[in-house]
Amino acid sequence: MVRPASLFDMFGWMANMPKVSWFGGLICAGFLVAGFAPAMAQQFSADIVMARDGAAVPAGRLWVRDGRVRIETPELPNGFFLVDSAKPSAYFVRPATHIYMDARQSSRFSQLFVAVDPNEPCRRWQAMAELAGLTGKTDWRCEQAGQEEIKGRGAEMFRVTSAGSHQFVAWLDRERRFPLRIKTADGTVIALEHIRDEAQPASLFELTPDFRKFSPEALIDRIKQSDVWVDEPGENGSLHR
């Protein structure tokens, strides 16, 4: 059985090389090591702009760090979304009350603008849709439909379908591992503008221990067990608890 070569085995031969050749070999080795390093999403921030029928309006802002996304929208000024497609998880956070809850279907941004694998983007999008309760366990398909340039950056275009129906079209930035533009089935275009590649504070994406999770279902269950809850009358007019 052939033993896989270690880094020492791969680079040990450079010790006996002439100086110039050794330097060239070191550069090649650097490329080899870089090729083995895991790809990570870049850190950046951007404005979200929504357009339909030619009219574009600001729709929010987002921040990205190591695959995690924070999204703020004007429709929900008292909180923000925290999304991690690798888990997957999507929460709506209300800082003033120190609570957070599952985002579910409260914003399509938390389902679409997530970090993805450029070689298999559908897997993350499908997971976020299932997390939101929008789809069953049907397989999603991402069909590559060419490349386009968006504001000087190359973007790969994907047509996304599920169970034979059209979901959306995405323009994916392979380097950032993130969509630059989404066109939904109703013709709405949601795009990232004024992208700033810069380090993002970890605190933007963290929930401190004093935050507690709010569950509407748990609240309803507690109410049902209290004297406040009254069931609908039965067929004979009697009340059931």
Coordinates of C-alpha atoms in Angstrom, one line a residue:
M1 CA 0.0 0.0 0.0
V2 CA 1.4 3.4 -0.9
R3 CA 1.7 5.8 2.0
P4 CA 0.4 9.3 1.3
A5 CA 3.3 11.8 1.1
S6 CA 3.7 14.1 4.1
L7 CA 4.6 17.7 3.8
F8 CA 8.2 16.8 4.8
D9 CA 8.3 14.2 2.0
M10 CA 6.9 16.7 -0.4
F11 CA 9.3 19.5 0.4
G12 CA 12.4 17.6 1.8
W13 CA 13.9 17.3 -1.7
M14 CA 14.4 21.1 -1.8
A15 CA 17.3 20.9 0.7
N16 CA 19.8 19.7 -2.0
M17 CA 18.6 22.1 -4.7
P18 CA 20.6 25.2 -5.9
K19 CA 19.6 28.4 -4.2
V20 CA 17.6 29.8 -7.2
S21 CA 15.9 26.5 -7.8
W22 CA 15.1 26.1 -4.1
F23 CA 13.5 29.6 -4.1
G24 CA 11.3 28.7 -7.1
G25 CA 10.4 25.4 -5.4
L26 CA 9.4 27.3 -2.3
I27 CA 7.0 29.4 -4.3
C28 CA 5.5 26.3 -5.8
A29 CA 5.2 24.7 -2.4
G30 CA 3.3 27.8 -1.2
F31 CA 0.8 27.4 -3.9
L32 CA 0.4 23.7 -3.0
V33 CA -0.3 24.5 0.6
A34 CA -2.7 27.2 -0.3
G35 CA -4.5 24.7 -2.5
F36 CA -5.0 22.4 0.6
A37 CA -6.3 25.3 2.8
P38 CA -10.1 25.3 3.4
A39 CA -11.9 28.1 1.5
M40 CA -13.5 30.6 3.8
A41 CA -16.1 33.3 3.0
Q42 CA -14.6 36.8 3.1
Q43 CA -15.6 39.4 5.6
F44 CA -17.6 42.3 4.1
S45 CA -20.6 44.5 4.4
A46 CA -23.1 45.8 1.8
D47 CA -26.3 47.6 1.2
I48 CA -29.4 45.7 0.1
V49 CA -31.4 47.2 -2.8
M50 CA -34.7 45.9 -4.1
A51 CA -35.9 46.7 -7.6
R52 CA -39.1 45.9 -9.5
D53 CA -40.5 47.5 -12.7
G54 CA -37.4 49.7 -12.9
A55 CA -37.8 51.3 -9.5
A56 CA -35.1 50.6 -7.0
V57 CA -35.4 51.3 -3.2
P58 CA -33.1 50.7 -0.2
A59 CA -34.1 47.4 1.5
G60 CA -31.5 47.0 4.3
R61 CA -27.9 46.3 5.1
L62 CA -25.9 43.1 5.8
W63 CA -22.6 42.1 7.3
V64 CA -20.8 38.8 6.7
R65 CA -18.1 37.2 8.8
D66 CA -16.9 33.6 8.3
G67 CA -20.2 32.5 6.7
R68 CA -22.4 34.1 9.4
V69 CA -24.7 36.9 8.2
R70 CA -26.3 39.8 10.1
I71 CA -29.2 41.6 8.3
E72 CA -31.0 44.7 9.2
T73 CA -34.2 46.0 7.4
P74 CA -36.2 49.2 7.8
E75 CA -39.4 47.1 8.1
L76 CA -38.2 45.7 11.4
P77 CA -36.2 48.5 13.0
N78 CA -36.4 47.0 16.5
G79 CA -34.2 44.1 15.7
F80 CA -32.0 42.2 13.2
F81 CA -31.5 38.8 11.7
L82 CA -28.6 36.4 12.5
V83 CA -28.1 33.7 9.9
D84 CA -25.7 30.8 9.8
S85 CA -26.4 28.5 6.9
A86 CA -23.8 26.0 8.0
K87 CA -25.8 24.9 11.1
P88 CA -28.4 25.9 9.7
S89 CA -30.0 28.6 11.9
A90 CA -31.8 31.9 11.4
Y91 CA -32.9 34.1 14.3
F92 CA -34.6 37.4 14.7
V93 CA -33.0 39.3 17.6
R94 CA -34.5 42.0 19.6
P95 CA -31.7 43.7 21.6
A96 CA -34.0 46.0 23.7
T97 CA -35.8 43.0 25.3
H98 CA -32.8 40.6 25.1
I99 CA -34.8 37.9 23.3
Y100 CA -34.4 36.1 20.0
M101 CA -36.7 33.8 18.1
D102 CA -36.7 31.6 14.9
A103 CA -36.9 33.8 11.9
R104 CA -38.9 31.3 9.8
Q105 CA -40.7 33.2 7.0
S106 CA -40.4 36.8 8.5
S107 CA -37.9 37.8 5.8
R108 CA -36.8 36.1 2.5
F109 CA -33.4 37.8 2.9
S110 CA -32.5 35.4 5.6
Q111 CA -33.2 32.5 3.2
L112 CA -31.5 33.8 0.1
F113 CA -28.5 35.9 1.2
V114 CA -26.5 33.2 2.9
A115 CA -23.0 31.8 2.4
V116 CA -23.0 28.9 0.0
D117 CA -20.6 26.4 -1.6
P118 CA -19.9 27.8 -5.1
N119 CA -19.7 24.2 -6.4
E120 CA -23.0 23.1 -4.7
P121 CA -25.0 26.2 -3.9
C122 CA -28.4 24.6 -3.8
R123 CA -27.6 22.5 -0.7
R124 CA -27.5 25.6 1.5
W125 CA -30.5 27.4 -0.1
Q126 CA -32.6 24.3 0.3
A127 CA -31.6 23.9 3.9
M128 CA -32.6 27.5 4.7
A129 CA -36.0 27.0 2.9
E130 CA -36.7 23.9 4.9
L131 CA -35.7 25.7 8.1
A132 CA -38.3 28.4 7.3
G133 CA -40.9 25.8 6.6
L134 CA -41.3 26.8 2.9
T135 CA -40.6 23.4 1.3
G136 CA -40.6 19.7 1.9
K137 CA -37.8 17.3 1.4
T138 CA -37.8 17.6 -2.4
D139 CA -34.4 18.1 -4.0
W140 CA -33.4 21.5 -5.3
R141 CA -31.5 21.9 -8.5
C142 CA -29.0 24.6 -9.4
E143 CA -28.4 24.8 -13.2
Q144 CA -25.4 27.0 -14.1
A145 CA -26.5 29.4 -16.8
G146 CA -23.3 31.2 -17.7
Q147 CA -21.3 34.1 -16.3
E148 CA -21.9 37.8 -16.1
E149 CA -20.0 40.8 -14.8
I150 CA -21.6 42.8 -12.0
K151 CA -19.9 46.1 -11.2
G152 CA -16.5 44.8 -12.3
R153 CA -16.7 41.4 -10.6
G154 CA -17.4 38.1 -12.3
A155 CA -20.5 36.3 -11.2
E156 CA -21.7 32.8 -12.0
M157 CA -25.4 32.7 -12.9
F158 CA -27.6 29.8 -11.5
R159 CA -31.2 29.0 -12.2
V160 CA -32.7 27.4 -9.1
T161 CA -35.7 25.0 -9.3
S162 CA -37.5 22.8 -6.8
A163 CA -39.9 20.0 -7.6
G164 CA -40.0 21.3 -11.2
S165 CA -41.0 24.8 -10.3
H166 CA -38.9 27.9 -10.7
Q167 CA -37.6 29.4 -7.4
F168 CA -35.2 32.2 -8.3
V169 CA -32.1 33.1 -10.3
A170 CA -28.8 33.9 -8.5
W171 CA -25.6 35.6 -9.5
L172 CA -22.9 34.1 -7.3
D173 CA -19.6 35.7 -6.4
R174 CA -17.3 32.6 -6.2
E175 CA -14.6 34.4 -4.2
R176 CA -16.9 35.7 -1.6
R177 CA -19.0 32.5 -1.7
F178 CA -22.1 34.7 -1.6
P179 CA -24.8 35.9 -4.0
L180 CA -24.5 39.4 -5.4
R181 CA -28.0 39.4 -6.9
I182 CA -31.2 37.4 -6.7
K183 CA -34.2 37.6 -9.1
T184 CA -37.3 35.9 -7.6
A185 CA -40.1 34.2 -9.4
D186 CA -42.2 37.4 -9.3
G187 CA -39.6 39.4 -11.1
T188 CA -38.2 41.2 -8.1
V189 CA -34.5 41.8 -8.2
I190 CA -32.6 42.0 -4.9
A191 CA -29.0 43.1 -5.1
L192 CA -26.0 44.0 -3.0
E193 CA -24.6 47.5 -3.5
H194 CA -21.6 49.4 -2.1
I195 CA -19.8 46.2 -1.0
R196 CA -17.0 46.9 1.4
D197 CA -14.4 44.1 1.9
E198 CA -13.2 44.8 5.4
A199 CA -13.0 43.0 8.8
Q200 CA -16.2 42.8 10.7
P201 CA -16.4 42.8 14.5
A202 CA -17.3 39.4 16.0
S203 CA -19.7 41.1 18.4
L204 CA -22.1 41.9 15.5
F205 CA -22.8 38.1 15.2
E206 CA -22.9 37.0 18.8
L207 CA -25.7 36.4 21.3
T208 CA -24.5 37.1 24.8
P209 CA -25.6 34.7 27.6
D210 CA -28.2 37.1 28.9
F211 CA -30.3 36.6 25.7
R212 CA -33.1 34.1 26.0
K213 CA -35.0 32.3 23.2
F214 CA -38.7 33.1 22.8
S215 CA -40.9 30.3 21.5
P216 CA -44.5 31.2 20.5
E217 CA -45.5 27.5 20.7
A218 CA -44.2 27.2 24.3
L219 CA -46.2 30.4 25.2
I220 CA -49.4 28.9 23.7
D221 CA -48.9 25.7 25.6
R222 CA -48.5 27.6 28.9
I223 CA -51.6 29.6 28.2
K224 CA -53.5 26.3 27.4
Q225 CA -52.6 25.0 30.8
S226 CA -53.7 28.1 32.6
D227 CA -57.2 29.3 33.6
V228 CA -57.1 31.9 30.7
W229 CA -57.6 29.2 28.0
V230 CA -61.1 28.2 27.0
D231 CA -61.6 25.6 24.2
E232 CA -64.3 25.9 21.6
P233 CA -67.7 24.5 22.7
G234 CA -68.3 20.8 21.9
E235 CA -71.3 19.5 19.9
N236 CA -73.4 19.4 23.0
G237 CA -72.5 22.9 24.0
S238 CA -70.2 21.9 26.8
L239 CA -66.7 23.4 27.1
H240 CA -63.7 21.1 27.0
R241 CA -60.3 21.8 28.5

